[in-house]
Amino acid sequence: MELAMGLEQSKQKFIWVLREADRVDIFTGEARKRVFPEGFEERVKGVGLLVREWAPQPEILAHSSTGGFMSHCGWNSCIESITMGVPIAAWPMHSDQPKNSFLVTEILKIGLFVREWEKREDLVSASTIENVVRKLMASEEGDAIRKRAEELGEAVRFSTEKGGASRMELDSFIA
């Protein structure tokens, strides 16, 4: 409910993927019920797109109109986002995600925390989500973060092309 309200209040365009697999808590096995504010889907038409199953994350991240990615910061998602030059609104939940989100926000400075790991028991309010999304997408700080993410993405992609450092290391390993 808070996520839906925060996205709506941010007035920023979004794609929200609601996978069937996410209907159960992976730790407790308890069913999760999706509850949206009344009229939410109708109000966000033209601004938000709700995808009710799997979506091609790498292709979405590679699209030129993708300006940010709200993620739990699993390693694969971080690598995909970094490679595509897309900044991250980091919302770690478990496992490697707290360290990855720290890397993204504090070291690489290509993202913002939605909620820091130390506050993982706290409810993330709609206003917090709204503020993070707006800061990432429509502020000078967000502009700088997006610029750093784009520059890092270009460097990563270059390093994997022929003649790039990563490509040469891989070729050397295989040889």
mmCIF file of C-alpha atoms in Angstrom:
data_model
loop_
_atom_site.group_PDB
_atom_site.id
_atom_site.type_symbol
_atom_site.label_atom_id
_atom_site.label_comp_id
_atom_site.label_asym_id
_atom_site.label_seq_id
_atom_site.Cartn_x
_atom_site.Cartn_y
_atom_site.Cartn_z
ATOM 1 C CA MET A 1 0.000 0.000 0.000
ATOM 2 C CA GLU A 2 2.765 2.483 0.959
ATOM 3 C CA LEU A 3 4.770 1.683 -2.168
ATOM 4 C CA ALA A 4 1.739 2.255 -4.378
ATOM 5 C CA MET A 5 0.915 5.563 -2.700
ATOM 6 C CA GLY A 6 4.547 6.722 -2.814
ATOM 7 C CA LEU A 7 4.886 5.958 -6.510
ATOM 8 C CA GLU A 8 1.623 7.708 -7.283
ATOM 9 C CA GLN A 9 2.492 10.768 -5.183
ATOM 10 C CA SER A 10 5.918 11.063 -6.826
ATOM 11 C CA LYS A 11 4.205 11.803 -10.146
ATOM 12 C CA GLN A 12 7.082 10.036 -11.923
ATOM 13 C CA LYS A 13 6.540 7.445 -14.647
ATOM 14 C CA PHE A 14 7.101 3.856 -13.514
ATOM 15 C CA ILE A 15 6.875 0.179 -14.359
ATOM 16 C CA TRP A 16 6.006 -2.006 -11.368
ATOM 17 C CA VAL A 17 6.532 -5.730 -11.834
ATOM 18 C CA LEU A 18 4.265 -7.838 -9.598
ATOM 19 C CA ARG A 19 5.480 -11.384 -10.056
ATOM 20 C CA GLU A 20 3.378 -14.349 -9.006
ATOM 21 C CA ALA A 21 6.493 -15.746 -7.299
ATOM 22 C CA ASP A 22 6.482 -12.768 -4.905
ATOM 23 C CA ARG A 23 3.130 -13.705 -3.395
ATOM 24 C CA VAL A 24 4.788 -15.792 -0.665
ATOM 25 C CA ASP A 25 7.330 -14.673 1.941
ATOM 26 C CA ILE A 26 10.466 -16.712 1.186
ATOM 27 C CA PHE A 27 11.369 -17.045 4.866
ATOM 28 C CA THR A 28 8.014 -17.731 6.524
ATOM 29 C CA GLY A 29 6.050 -19.222 3.636
ATOM 30 C CA GLU A 30 3.161 -16.904 4.525
ATOM 31 C CA ALA A 31 0.968 -15.701 1.693
ATOM 32 C CA ARG A 32 1.130 -12.018 0.841
ATOM 33 C CA LYS A 33 -1.940 -10.198 -0.332
ATOM 34 C CA ARG A 34 -1.527 -7.330 -2.755
ATOM 35 C CA VAL A 35 -3.555 -4.390 -1.609
ATOM 36 C CA PHE A 36 -3.666 -1.189 -3.607
ATOM 37 C CA PRO A 37 -5.382 2.019 -2.587
ATOM 38 C CA GLU A 38 -8.889 2.204 -4.004
ATOM 39 C CA GLY A 39 -8.780 3.491 -7.582
ATOM 40 C CA PHE A 40 -4.966 3.318 -7.740
ATOM 41 C CA GLU A 41 -4.716 1.453 -11.039
ATOM 42 C CA GLU A 42 -7.114 3.837 -12.745
ATOM 43 C CA ARG A 43 -5.353 6.943 -11.393
ATOM 44 C CA VAL A 44 -1.882 5.859 -12.542
ATOM 45 C CA LYS A 45 -2.891 4.910 -16.082
ATOM 46 C CA GLY A 46 -0.599 6.726 -18.461
ATOM 47 C CA VAL A 47 1.982 7.247 -15.707
ATOM 48 C CA GLY A 48 2.436 3.790 -14.233
ATOM 49 C CA LEU A 49 2.442 0.383 -15.849
ATOM 50 C CA LEU A 50 1.655 -2.637 -13.683
ATOM 51 C CA VAL A 51 3.101 -5.881 -15.035
ATOM 52 C CA ARG A 52 1.537 -8.889 -13.347
ATOM 53 C CA GLU A 53 4.154 -11.508 -14.125
ATOM 54 C CA TRP A 54 7.702 -11.862 -15.311
ATOM 55 C CA ALA A 55 9.249 -8.930 -17.174
ATOM 56 C CA PRO A 56 12.518 -8.743 -19.155
ATOM 57 C CA GLN A 57 14.552 -6.774 -16.601
ATOM 58 C CA PRO A 58 17.747 -6.394 -18.698
ATOM 59 C CA GLU A 59 15.756 -5.080 -21.655
ATOM 60 C CA ILE A 60 13.854 -2.620 -19.456
ATOM 61 C CA LEU A 61 17.101 -1.403 -17.880
ATOM 62 C CA ALA A 62 18.674 -1.035 -21.344
ATOM 63 C CA HIS A 63 15.838 1.166 -22.608
ATOM 64 C CA SER A 64 16.813 4.815 -22.987
ATOM 65 C CA SER A 65 13.710 6.027 -21.128
ATOM 66 C CA THR A 66 14.564 4.089 -17.952
ATOM 67 C CA GLY A 67 15.796 6.695 -15.488
ATOM 68 C CA GLY A 68 16.026 4.649 -12.297
ATOM 69 C CA PHE A 69 15.525 1.215 -10.788
ATOM 70 C CA MET A 70 14.033 0.476 -7.361
ATOM 71 C CA SER A 71 15.730 -2.745 -6.326
ATOM 72 C CA HIS A 72 16.423 -4.958 -3.323
ATOM 73 C CA CYS A 73 19.992 -4.978 -4.686
ATOM 74 C CA GLY A 74 20.619 -8.629 -5.373
ATOM 75 C CA TRP A 75 23.982 -8.945 -7.096
ATOM 76 C CA ASN A 76 22.610 -9.804 -10.550
ATOM 77 C CA SER A 77 20.221 -6.852 -10.478
ATOM 78 C CA CYS A 78 23.046 -4.532 -9.401
ATOM 79 C CA ILE A 79 25.318 -5.765 -12.197
ATOM 80 C CA GLU A 80 22.548 -5.390 -14.785
ATOM 81 C CA SER A 81 21.714 -1.882 -13.595
ATOM 82 C CA ILE A 82 25.361 -0.784 -13.398
ATOM 83 C CA THR A 83 26.099 -2.182 -16.860
ATOM 84 C CA MET A 84 23.149 -0.308 -18.330
ATOM 85 C CA GLY A 85 24.056 2.916 -16.503
ATOM 86 C CA VAL A 86 20.828 3.058 -14.510
ATOM 87 C CA PRO A 87 20.874 4.468 -10.952
ATOM 88 C CA ILE A 88 19.298 2.472 -8.139
ATOM 89 C CA ALA A 89 16.821 3.285 -5.382
ATOM 90 C CA ALA A 90 18.172 0.675 -2.954
ATOM 91 C CA TRP A 91 15.816 -1.246 -0.671
ATOM 92 C CA PRO A 92 17.767 -4.221 0.731
ATOM 93 C CA MET A 93 15.862 -7.115 2.321
ATOM 94 C CA HIS A 94 18.319 -9.935 3.103
ATOM 95 C CA SER A 95 21.430 -11.947 2.145
ATOM 96 C CA ASP A 96 23.959 -9.998 0.048
ATOM 97 C CA GLN A 97 21.600 -7.085 -0.513
ATOM 98 C CA PRO A 98 22.727 -4.853 2.403
ATOM 99 C CA LYS A 99 26.370 -4.939 1.272
ATOM 100 C CA ASN A 100 25.424 -4.465 -2.378
ATOM 101 C CA SER A 101 23.196 -1.494 -1.531
ATOM 102 C CA PHE A 102 26.035 0.061 0.489
ATOM 103 C CA LEU A 103 28.334 -0.352 -2.517
ATOM 104 C CA VAL A 104 25.801 1.271 -4.842
ATOM 105 C CA THR A 105 24.906 4.205 -2.580
ATOM 106 C CA GLU A 106 28.006 4.969 -0.506
ATOM 107 C CA ILE A 107 30.967 3.768 -2.600
ATOM 108 C CA LEU A 108 29.907 4.100 -6.241
ATOM 109 C CA LYS A 109 27.399 6.860 -5.442
ATOM 110 C CA ILE A 110 25.029 5.736 -8.188
ATOM 111 C CA GLY A 111 21.979 5.321 -6.008
ATOM 112 C CA LEU A 112 19.988 6.346 -2.971
ATOM 113 C CA PHE A 113 18.701 4.303 -0.061
ATOM 114 C CA VAL A 114 14.952 3.842 0.150
ATOM 115 C CA ARG A 115 15.570 2.301 3.550
ATOM 116 C CA GLU A 116 18.921 1.602 5.143
ATOM 117 C CA TRP A 117 19.577 -1.918 6.379
ATOM 118 C CA GLU A 118 19.870 -0.765 9.988
ATOM 119 C CA LYS A 119 16.237 0.403 9.790
ATOM 120 C CA ARG A 120 14.932 -2.779 8.165
ATOM 121 C CA GLU A 121 12.221 -3.266 10.808
ATOM 122 C CA ASP A 122 10.743 0.183 10.156
ATOM 123 C CA LEU A 123 7.795 0.693 7.842
ATOM 124 C CA VAL A 124 8.783 2.629 4.748
ATOM 125 C CA SER A 125 6.166 5.333 4.388
ATOM 126 C CA ALA A 126 4.602 6.573 1.179
ATOM 127 C CA SER A 127 6.220 9.967 1.749
ATOM 128 C CA THR A 128 9.671 8.354 2.041
ATOM 129 C CA ILE A 129 9.150 6.510 -1.246
ATOM 130 C CA GLU A 130 7.818 9.660 -2.905
ATOM 131 C CA ASN A 131 10.831 11.673 -1.715
ATOM 132 C CA VAL A 132 13.416 9.092 -2.819
ATOM 133 C CA VAL A 133 11.816 8.668 -6.245
ATOM 134 C CA ARG A 134 11.600 12.432 -6.761
ATOM 135 C CA LYS A 135 15.155 12.961 -5.543
ATOM 136 C CA LEU A 136 16.466 10.297 -7.918
ATOM 137 C CA MET A 137 14.395 11.366 -10.902
ATOM 138 C CA ALA A 138 13.790 15.107 -10.572
ATOM 139 C CA SER A 139 16.513 16.892 -8.621
ATOM 140 C CA GLU A 140 20.047 18.199 -9.068
ATOM 141 C CA GLU A 141 21.313 15.422 -6.790
ATOM 142 C CA GLY A 142 19.472 12.882 -8.930
ATOM 143 C CA ASP A 143 20.952 14.417 -12.087
ATOM 144 C CA ALA A 144 24.456 13.935 -10.653
ATOM 145 C CA ILE A 145 23.686 10.356 -9.585
ATOM 146 C CA ARG A 146 22.269 9.510 -13.017
ATOM 147 C CA LYS A 147 25.329 11.063 -14.693
ATOM 148 C CA ARG A 148 27.706 8.967 -12.543
ATOM 149 C CA ALA A 149 25.651 5.831 -13.241
ATOM 150 C CA GLU A 150 25.733 6.521 -16.986
ATOM 151 C CA GLU A 151 29.501 7.114 -16.944
ATOM 152 C CA LEU A 152 30.114 3.936 -14.947
ATOM 153 C CA GLY A 153 27.867 1.968 -17.300
ATOM 154 C CA GLU A 154 29.804 3.239 -20.319
ATOM 155 C CA ALA A 155 33.097 2.243 -18.677
ATOM 156 C CA VAL A 156 31.794 -1.233 -17.828
ATOM 157 C CA ARG A 157 30.450 -1.791 -21.333
ATOM 158 C CA PHE A 158 33.714 -0.544 -22.877
ATOM 159 C CA SER A 159 35.749 -2.894 -20.683
ATOM 160 C CA THR A 160 33.832 -5.903 -22.018
ATOM 161 C CA GLU A 161 34.260 -4.977 -25.689
ATOM 162 C CA LYS A 162 37.182 -6.135 -27.820
ATOM 163 C CA GLY A 163 40.293 -4.386 -26.528
ATOM 164 C CA GLY A 164 38.688 -3.605 -23.162
ATOM 165 C CA ALA A 165 40.369 -4.669 -19.911
ATOM 166 C CA SER A 166 37.720 -7.211 -18.865
ATOM 167 C CA ARG A 167 37.597 -8.707 -22.343
ATOM 168 C CA MET A 168 41.396 -9.050 -22.477
ATOM 169 C CA GLU A 169 41.442 -10.722 -19.040
ATOM 170 C CA LEU A 170 38.727 -13.164 -20.108
ATOM 171 C CA ASP A 171 40.523 -13.938 -23.371
ATOM 172 C CA SER A 172 43.769 -14.482 -21.430
ATOM 173 C CA PHE A 173 42.029 -16.834 -18.991
ATOM 174 C CA ILE A 174 40.474 -18.886 -21.791
ATOM 175 C CA ALA A 175 43.727 -19.099 -23.802
#
